[in-house]
Amino acid sequence: MLTITLTLLLAAGVQQAPDTAYARMVREATTDERFLPASVATIPLSEAVPSPLDHFGVIAGAPGVAHPTAESYGYLRTLAAASPRVAVQTVGSSLGGREMIIVIIADEATMRNLDRVKADLGALADPRRTDQTAAERIIAQAKPVYYVQTGQHAPEMGPPEMILELAYRLAVSEDPAIRRIRENVVTLINPAMEPDGRDRQVEWYYRHTKGRERLDDGFPRSVPYWGDYVYHDNNRDGIQISQNITKASYRTYFEWHPTVMHDLHESVPLLYISIGTGPYNRNVDPILVTEWQTLANWDVQSLTAQGVPGVWTWGYYDGWWRGYQTWIAANHNGIGRFFETYGNSGADTYLRDLRGSRFAGDSVTSTQWYRPWPPTKKVLWSLRNNTNLMQAGVLSSLDYAARNGRELLRNFWQKGANSVRRGLTQAPHGFVIPPFENQRDPRRAAYLVNQVMRHGIEVHRSTDTLPGSFVVLLNQPYRDFAVDLLTRQDYPAEAEFPPPDVAWTLGLIYGVEVQAVDDSTVFAWPGLQLLEDTVAFHAQTTIRTDAGNSGRSTWLMRYAAQAEALPALFALRERERRAQAFAAEAPFSTQDGTWDAGTIILENLSAAGAGWLAHEFGLPLTQTDGVDVPRHPLDLPRIAVYHTWISTQDEGWIRYWLDQLNVPFTSIHKDDLRAGQLKRRFDVIVVPASRGDVSSWIHGIDSKWGPIPYTATAEFPSHGTPSSTPDMTGGPGFAGLGELEKFLDEGGTVIAMGNAVRFVTETGLIRELTPHNAAGLFHPTSVVRAKARRPDHPILYGYPEVMHLLRGNGPLWRTAQRDRHTIVLQYGMQPLPDERDTVLSEIMGMPSREMSTPSASPAVHQPAGSPGGEGSGRYVLSGMVRNSNAIIGHGAIFDVPAGANEVGRVIAFSFNPMHRYLNHHDAPMVFNAILNWNDRVGGDAAVSSGEN
């Protein structure tokens, strides 16, 4: 009935009255009239459709009010029930089981023809089936889709409140500008991209931070977990597509092909409109760069003309890295952009001092060409200010789309057409991923193929020219993205404002060989079959004919650092408890050929069990007679993963890796260390990277704020997941550190990654490593060359002597010469300067010898199919490193005896080998450390406790 009434009223041309009570509350909640643009200063009154004030009793952006997803979704569904211009669609489910939705808003006629909207944009997305003439016919009647996403980062609490009012305004307002938007654009709104994080943060606000006198008092403003695994990195999963939030965005993109995807964030004052400083990614279409500029300038002009200060562009972000969520559109010929407005991590009002905020070298209170009207040095900032600026900015962007929809759609088609043309006319014209049998780790090769396809990039399988190979032809609309994913990134070293992430070459970071094809005849190769489904690799067993298919015998697993080996052995323990696994400590030969050190020997394994391992885990097994080779048992450890309450980011990724592989582990924190008895529970403690110095590792969150509970209660049911504590403050303390020392004294192994190495070095648990300040070194995340110093070490089983790894900025450690045997793997090919023989003159007391000028290490031959084999000179294989000489020779991985009588050990990675679920090539080094946790081979005397 309400819907019919609304339609009749509007059809009759009834003049809308403003909601004066709502507007008065907006003015009262706005701290300065300059923070109240005209486009949001009033709001229409509707008798048919409830406003946020009608529904909640408060306006959107009201002081002291934050809505969890159930309340927000409830209002949006009420809006959809009351208006034919609004619909709600479920697009996924969070890890916590919360619904993910989008809200669809357009005029009634468009809402009745949404399938046509999707079909039109789907046709424009592929210029191979829609030529220019057909495209122009579609553009003449098609409508752009503008997708607004909020609530990605939990403490950025303003946009999820703002969109409640935005949705109402778009649904009911008859202002000419709003009608133009509604009639010419389909607006999609995601009200809470990460609903788990949204609910946890809202509860955190009401439980801990509402009403605090100062924003900068040092009290934690963020809930410790947003998603169950991923914290702030949920905006950096666009390449891996590992988290539910990213999967939902991808599903929405490929269903709707939105012309623009627009993320709403909070971080910088007062409203930043993204274009970035550059350098822009070289493999994006130049049209996209102009679109970024045009839309940003439109928005800055629009809000500045409405009397709003502090609106700016350019000086924040760069425009290079493709892994952000908003790049889902940019990677597929749409437009990806974002806003950043000022936020208070809640709904309280605070006096904010802007004098310390500098971006691209300039204060945010300075006048620049990209910031024509800066704010004052201090501002009194409220949630409603945030709501006003963000909503006015989005309305400006929607207005541009409504006025220029045909241009945006034409550019969308043209970017795809340009991509196809470049594939036909520019090398490379394709990529070949060699067959599984030619890959070091066939499962990773299958993963790469599937990952490329998940991005919408077409892949063929060759049955003729290169049988079994996978071929990516580049005469397709996402050619530019494919080239960027599968080739080396060469970030401009001279860039003034480089980002932390500059490389992502999939072949390298997955450890898969990928070959570029520069010959255009690839398009005519016979026997190319388009893949319609994912691919999988299942290994085979080689059975000795004289052994038959029954009974138990010895099997050899050709080990090449396959990630599946670790979960396979855990699963085998449950399936066949009599089977035993060993690692060969030296190369050996059998009638089936030669086998490298690290080969896994499985004894007392049934043929059925061998077949199951080969099929389920992709691990090739060969039956053999017993082999006589030095070996040690692979004792599967009891694993703990440690997290701090200061930062759960990298720890969450480690848990994600292990859960994906079904490797059992226990999550522990400071309370567990304090409780002691660690060796009774665990054999290996993995300590992922975390923010902070050594004081933070020991003492954690300042105890003056305590207690800060993170427990599930009736009032705060979303807390206590995935970890719980009655008090987040304080760290393990010296008592907990002493218990970790006992763990090492009793033969435990600690695996520390990245910044976590501070926890074991600067506290004195090991003393062989000291922090090293490499002057001038700038090392954003890049793929770099590394060399084994101890090639026979178990951590390097399955790897060649010269390899590569993914390293970002972070601390380095060095050792005295007497302790260099602790270095397992080094950065680059050259030794440290103090290890080079630069003494060219006579040495008294030594026989005369022929002197020669030291030269670089000889080039090391890389095995066929090994990624990155370019000789010994190049350190950076993909990305950019400044002053790389400062890191060459330093340790990448250390294995340091620890504890009483050195029965324990610390394995220290000075990089993150499990970064964002990206570097699948590197992660098996950690798995090797876990599998060989109590085995020292090579440089150390062999030690094998046999304890399980």
mmCIF file with all atom_site columns, N, CA, C and O in Angstrom, residues 104-132:
data_model
loop_
_atom_site.group_PDB
_atom_site.id
_atom_site.type_symbol
_atom_site.label_atom_id
_atom_site.label_alt_id
_atom_site.label_comp_id
_atom_site.label_asym_id
_atom_site.label_entity_id
_atom_site.label_seq_id
_atom_site.pdbx_PDB_ins_code
_atom_site.Cartn_x
_atom_site.Cartn_y
_atom_site.Cartn_z
_atom_site.occupancy
_atom_site.B_iso_or_equiv
_atom_site.pdbx_formal_charge
_atom_site.auth_seq_id
_atom_site.auth_comp_id
_atom_site.auth_asym_id
_atom_site.auth_atom_id
_atom_site.pdbx_PDB_model_num
ATOM 1   N N  . ILE A 1 104 ? 20.218 -1.993  -4.209  1.00 0.00 ? 104 ILE A N  1
ATOM 2   C CA . ILE A 1 104 ? 20.114 -1.562  -5.603  1.00 0.00 ? 104 ILE A CA 1
ATOM 3   C C  . ILE A 1 104 ? 19.093 -0.434  -5.665  1.00 0.00 ? 104 ILE A C  1
ATOM 4   O O  . ILE A 1 104 ? 17.961 -0.597  -5.178  1.00 0.00 ? 104 ILE A O  1
ATOM 5   N N  . ILE A 1 105 ? 19.456 0.694   -6.272  1.00 0.00 ? 105 ILE A N  1
ATOM 6   C CA . ILE A 1 105 ? 18.564 1.859   -6.321  1.00 0.00 ? 105 ILE A CA 1
ATOM 7   C C  . ILE A 1 105 ? 18.574 2.437   -7.735  1.00 0.00 ? 105 ILE A C  1
ATOM 8   O O  . ILE A 1 105 ? 19.632 2.693   -8.320  1.00 0.00 ? 105 ILE A O  1
ATOM 9   N N  . ALA A 1 106 ? 17.382 2.614   -8.265  1.00 0.00 ? 106 ALA A N  1
ATOM 10  C CA . ALA A 1 106 ? 17.189 3.269   -9.571  1.00 0.00 ? 106 ALA A CA 1
ATOM 11  C C  . ALA A 1 106 ? 15.715 3.625   -9.681  1.00 0.00 ? 106 ALA A C  1
ATOM 12  O O  . ALA A 1 106 ? 14.914 3.326   -8.774  1.00 0.00 ? 106 ALA A O  1
ATOM 13  N N  . ASP A 1 107 ? 15.330 4.252   -10.803 1.00 0.00 ? 107 ASP A N  1
ATOM 14  C CA . ASP A 1 107 ? 13.911 4.556   -10.956 1.00 0.00 ? 107 ASP A CA 1
ATOM 15  C C  . ASP A 1 107 ? 13.123 3.282   -11.237 1.00 0.00 ? 107 ASP A C  1
ATOM 16  O O  . ASP A 1 107 ? 13.683 2.221   -11.499 1.00 0.00 ? 107 ASP A O  1
ATOM 17  N N  . GLU A 1 108 ? 11.804 3.400   -11.156 1.00 0.00 ? 108 GLU A N  1
ATOM 18  C CA . GLU A 1 108 ? 10.952 2.210   -11.247 1.00 0.00 ? 108 GLU A CA 1
ATOM 19  C C  . GLU A 1 108 ? 11.132 1.461   -12.556 1.00 0.00 ? 108 GLU A C  1
ATOM 20  O O  . GLU A 1 108 ? 11.194 0.223   -12.581 1.00 0.00 ? 108 GLU A O  1
ATOM 21  N N  . ALA A 1 109 ? 11.239 2.193   -13.653 1.00 0.00 ? 109 ALA A N  1
ATOM 22  C CA . ALA A 1 109 ? 11.379 1.532   -14.952 1.00 0.00 ? 109 ALA A CA 1
ATOM 23  C C  . ALA A 1 109 ? 12.668 0.736   -15.024 1.00 0.00 ? 109 ALA A C  1
ATOM 24  O O  . ALA A 1 109 ? 12.688 -0.400  -15.521 1.00 0.00 ? 109 ALA A O  1
ATOM 25  N N  . THR A 1 110 ? 13.733 1.317   -14.529 1.00 0.00 ? 110 THR A N  1
ATOM 26  C CA . THR A 1 110 ? 15.013 0.607   -14.548 1.00 0.00 ? 110 THR A CA 1
ATOM 27  C C  . THR A 1 110 ? 14.970 -0.601  -13.632 1.00 0.00 ? 110 THR A C  1
ATOM 28  O O  . THR A 1 110 ? 15.507 -1.666  -13.974 1.00 0.00 ? 110 THR A O  1
ATOM 29  N N  . MET A 1 111 ? 14.353 -0.455  -12.469 1.00 0.00 ? 111 MET A N  1
ATOM 30  C CA . MET A 1 111 ? 14.291 -1.563  -11.526 1.00 0.00 ? 111 MET A CA 1
ATOM 31  C C  . MET A 1 111 ? 13.547 -2.760  -12.113 1.00 0.00 ? 111 MET A C  1
ATOM 32  O O  . MET A 1 111 ? 13.842 -3.908  -11.780 1.00 0.00 ? 111 MET A O  1
ATOM 33  N N  . ARG A 1 112 ? 12.614 -2.484  -13.014 1.00 0.00 ? 112 ARG A N  1
ATOM 34  C CA . ARG A 1 112 ? 11.882 -3.591  -13.658 1.00 0.00 ? 112 ARG A CA 1
ATOM 35  C C  . ARG A 1 112 ? 12.719 -4.255  -14.740 1.00 0.00 ? 112 ARG A C  1
ATOM 36  O O  . ARG A 1 112 ? 12.345 -5.329  -15.232 1.00 0.00 ? 112 ARG A O  1
ATOM 37  N N  . ASN A 1 113 ? 13.855 -3.646  -15.118 1.00 0.00 ? 113 ASN A N  1
ATOM 38  C CA . ASN A 1 113 ? 14.654 -4.170  -16.231 1.00 0.00 ? 113 ASN A CA 1
ATOM 39  C C  . ASN A 1 113 ? 16.123 -4.324  -15.847 1.00 0.00 ? 113 ASN A C  1
ATOM 40  O O  . ASN A 1 113 ? 17.015 -4.061  -16.657 1.00 0.00 ? 113 ASN A O  1
ATOM 41  N N  . LEU A 1 114 ? 16.376 -4.766  -14.628 1.00 0.00 ? 114 LEU A N  1
ATOM 42  C CA . LEU A 1 114 ? 17.755 -4.910  -14.179 1.00 0.00 ? 114 LEU A CA 1
ATOM 43  C C  . LEU A 1 114 ? 18.505 -5.972  -14.964 1.00 0.00 ? 114 LEU A C  1
ATOM 44  O O  . LEU A 1 114 ? 19.718 -5.858  -15.177 1.00 0.00 ? 114 LEU A O  1
ATOM 45  N N  . ASP A 1 115 ? 17.795 -7.000  -15.410 1.00 0.00 ? 115 ASP A N  1
ATOM 46  C CA . ASP A 1 115 ? 18.467 -8.011  -16.230 1.00 0.00 ? 115 ASP A CA 1
ATOM 47  C C  . ASP A 1 115 ? 18.987 -7.406  -17.531 1.00 0.00 ? 115 ASP A C  1
ATOM 48  O O  . ASP A 1 115 ? 20.056 -7.792  -18.027 1.00 0.00 ? 115 ASP A O  1
ATOM 49  N N  . ARG A 1 116 ? 18.252 -6.458  -18.070 1.00 0.00 ? 116 ARG A N  1
ATOM 50  C CA . ARG A 1 116 ? 18.691 -5.778  -19.289 1.00 0.00 ? 116 ARG A CA 1
ATOM 51  C C  . ARG A 1 116 ? 19.937 -4.939  -18.999 1.00 0.00 ? 116 ARG A C  1
ATOM 52  O O  . ARG A 1 116 ? 20.884 -4.885  -19.810 1.00 0.00 ? 116 ARG A O  1
ATOM 53  N N  . VAL A 1 117 ? 19.948 -4.271  -17.845 1.00 0.00 ? 117 VAL A N  1
ATOM 54  C CA . VAL A 1 117 ? 21.121 -3.487  -17.458 1.00 0.00 ? 117 VAL A CA 1
ATOM 55  C C  . VAL A 1 117 ? 22.359 -4.375  -17.406 1.00 0.00 ? 117 VAL A C  1
ATOM 56  O O  . VAL A 1 117 ? 23.418 -4.044  -17.944 1.00 0.00 ? 117 VAL A O  1
ATOM 57  N N  . LYS A 1 118 ? 22.216 -5.525  -16.756 1.00 0.00 ? 118 LYS A N  1
ATOM 58  C CA . LYS A 1 118 ? 23.349 -6.451  -16.643 1.00 0.00 ? 118 LYS A CA 1
ATOM 59  C C  . LYS A 1 118 ? 23.776 -6.971  -18.012 1.00 0.00 ? 118 LYS A C  1
ATOM 60  O O  . LYS A 1 118 ? 24.973 -7.077  -18.304 1.00 0.00 ? 118 LYS A O  1
ATOM 61  N N  . ALA A 1 119 ? 22.802 -7.284  -18.849 1.00 0.00 ? 119 ALA A N  1
ATOM 62  C CA . ALA A 1 119 ? 23.128 -7.818  -20.178 1.00 0.00 ? 119 ALA A CA 1
ATOM 63  C C  . ALA A 1 119 ? 23.860 -6.780  -21.017 1.00 0.00 ? 119 ALA A C  1
ATOM 64  O O  . ALA A 1 119 ? 24.820 -7.096  -21.736 1.00 0.00 ? 119 ALA A O  1
ATOM 65  N N  . ASP A 1 120 ? 23.421 -5.525  -20.937 1.00 0.00 ? 120 ASP A N  1
ATOM 66  C CA . ASP A 1 120 ? 24.077 -4.464  -21.708 1.00 0.00 ? 120 ASP A CA 1
ATOM 67  C C  . ASP A 1 120 ? 25.536 -4.314  -21.293 1.00 0.00 ? 120 ASP A C  1
ATOM 68  O O  . ASP A 1 120 ? 26.440 -4.234  -22.142 1.00 0.00 ? 120 ASP A O  1
ATOM 69  N N  . LEU A 1 121 ? 25.794 -4.257  -19.990 1.00 0.00 ? 121 LEU A N  1
ATOM 70  C CA . LEU A 1 121 ? 27.160 -4.070  -19.533 1.00 0.00 ? 121 LEU A CA 1
ATOM 71  C C  . LEU A 1 121 ? 28.003 -5.315  -19.798 1.00 0.00 ? 121 LEU A C  1
ATOM 72  O O  . LEU A 1 121 ? 29.197 -5.210  -20.088 1.00 0.00 ? 121 LEU A O  1
ATOM 73  N N  . GLY A 1 122 ? 27.389 -6.486  -19.706 1.00 0.00 ? 122 GLY A N  1
ATOM 74  C CA . GLY A 1 122 ? 28.117 -7.700  -20.046 1.00 0.00 ? 122 GLY A CA 1
ATOM 75  C C  . GLY A 1 122 ? 28.531 -7.721  -21.498 1.00 0.00 ? 122 GLY A C  1
ATOM 76  O O  . GLY A 1 122 ? 29.632 -8.169  -21.840 1.00 0.00 ? 122 GLY A O  1
ATOM 77  N N  . ALA A 1 123 ? 27.664 -7.204  -22.373 1.00 0.00 ? 123 ALA A N  1
ATOM 78  C CA . ALA A 1 123 ? 28.002 -7.147  -23.800 1.00 0.00 ? 123 ALA A CA 1
ATOM 79  C C  . ALA A 1 123 ? 29.112 -6.132  -24.050 1.00 0.00 ? 123 ALA A C  1
ATOM 80  O O  . ALA A 1 123 ? 30.031 -6.377  -24.843 1.00 0.00 ? 123 ALA A O  1
ATOM 81  N N  . LEU A 1 124 ? 29.058 -4.994  -23.383 1.00 0.00 ? 124 LEU A N  1
ATOM 82  C CA . LEU A 1 124 ? 30.105 -3.984  -23.568 1.00 0.00 ? 124 LEU A CA 1
ATOM 83  C C  . LEU A 1 124 ? 31.439 -4.448  -23.002 1.00 0.00 ? 124 LEU A C  1
ATOM 84  O O  . LEU A 1 124 ? 32.495 -3.952  -23.423 1.00 0.00 ? 124 LEU A O  1
ATOM 85  N N  . ALA A 1 125 ? 31.408 -5.392  -22.061 1.00 0.00 ? 125 ALA A N  1
ATOM 86  C CA . ALA A 1 125 ? 32.643 -5.870  -21.440 1.00 0.00 ? 125 ALA A CA 1
ATOM 87  C C  . ALA A 1 125 ? 33.506 -6.670  -22.403 1.00 0.00 ? 125 ALA A C  1
ATOM 88  O O  . ALA A 1 125 ? 34.702 -6.824  -22.168 1.00 0.00 ? 125 ALA A O  1
ATOM 89  N N  . ASP A 1 126 ? 32.910 -7.191  -23.471 1.00 0.00 ? 126 ASP A N  1
ATOM 90  C CA . ASP A 1 126 ? 33.676 -8.031  -24.396 1.00 0.00 ? 126 ASP A CA 1
ATOM 91  C C  . ASP A 1 126 ? 33.549 -7.500  -25.816 1.00 0.00 ? 126 ASP A C  1
ATOM 92  O O  . ASP A 1 126 ? 32.592 -7.813  -26.531 1.00 0.00 ? 126 ASP A O  1
ATOM 93  N N  . PRO A 1 127 ? 34.502 -6.669  -26.246 1.00 0.00 ? 127 PRO A N  1
ATOM 94  C CA . PRO A 1 127 ? 34.423 -6.085  -27.593 1.00 0.00 ? 127 PRO A CA 1
ATOM 95  C C  . PRO A 1 127 ? 34.603 -7.103  -28.704 1.00 0.00 ? 127 PRO A C  1
ATOM 96  O O  . PRO A 1 127 ? 34.375 -6.781  -29.884 1.00 0.00 ? 127 PRO A O  1
ATOM 97  N N  . ARG A 1 128 ? 34.988 -8.350  -28.376 1.00 0.00 ? 128 ARG A N  1
ATOM 98  C CA . ARG A 1 128 ? 35.113 -9.361  -29.427 1.00 0.00 ? 128 ARG A CA 1
ATOM 99  C C  . ARG A 1 128 ? 33.743 -9.796  -29.922 1.00 0.00 ? 128 ARG A C  1
ATOM 100 O O  . ARG A 1 128 ? 33.590 -10.180 -31.088 1.00 0.00 ? 128 ARG A O  1
ATOM 101 N N  . ARG A 1 129 ? 32.741 -9.741  -29.057 1.00 0.00 ? 129 ARG A N  1
ATOM 102 C CA . ARG A 1 129 ? 31.387 -10.113 -29.505 1.00 0.00 ? 129 ARG A CA 1
ATOM 103 C C  . ARG A 1 129 ? 30.485 -8.898  -29.686 1.00 0.00 ? 129 ARG A C  1
ATOM 104 O O  . ARG A 1 129 ? 29.343 -9.040  -30.128 1.00 0.00 ? 129 ARG A O  1
ATOM 105 N N  . THR A 1 130 ? 31.001 -7.727  -29.330 1.00 0.00 ? 130 THR A N  1
ATOM 106 C CA . THR A 1 130 ? 30.232 -6.495  -29.496 1.00 0.00 ? 130 THR A CA 1
ATOM 107 C C  . THR A 1 130 ? 31.118 -5.489  -30.212 1.00 0.00 ? 130 THR A C  1
ATOM 108 O O  . THR A 1 130 ? 31.987 -4.851  -29.596 1.00 0.00 ? 130 THR A O  1
ATOM 109 N N  . ASP A 1 131 ? 30.940 -5.356  -31.536 1.00 0.00 ? 131 ASP A N  1
ATOM 110 C CA . ASP A 1 131 ? 31.789 -4.440  -32.279 1.00 0.00 ? 131 ASP A CA 1
ATOM 111 C C  . ASP A 1 131 ? 31.361 -2.999  -32.002 1.00 0.00 ? 131 ASP A C  1
ATOM 112 O O  . ASP A 1 131 ? 30.405 -2.741  -31.266 1.00 0.00 ? 131 ASP A O  1
ATOM 113 N N  . GLN A 1 132 ? 32.058 -2.067  -32.584 1.00 0.00 ? 132 GLN A N  1
ATOM 114 C CA . GLN A 1 132 ? 31.813 -0.666  -32.253 1.00 0.00 ? 132 GLN A CA 1
ATOM 115 C C  . GLN A 1 132 ? 30.402 -0.233  -32.614 1.00 0.00 ? 132 GLN A C  1
ATOM 116 O O  . GLN A 1 132 ? 29.760 0.514   -31.868 1.00 0.00 ? 132 GLN A O  1
#
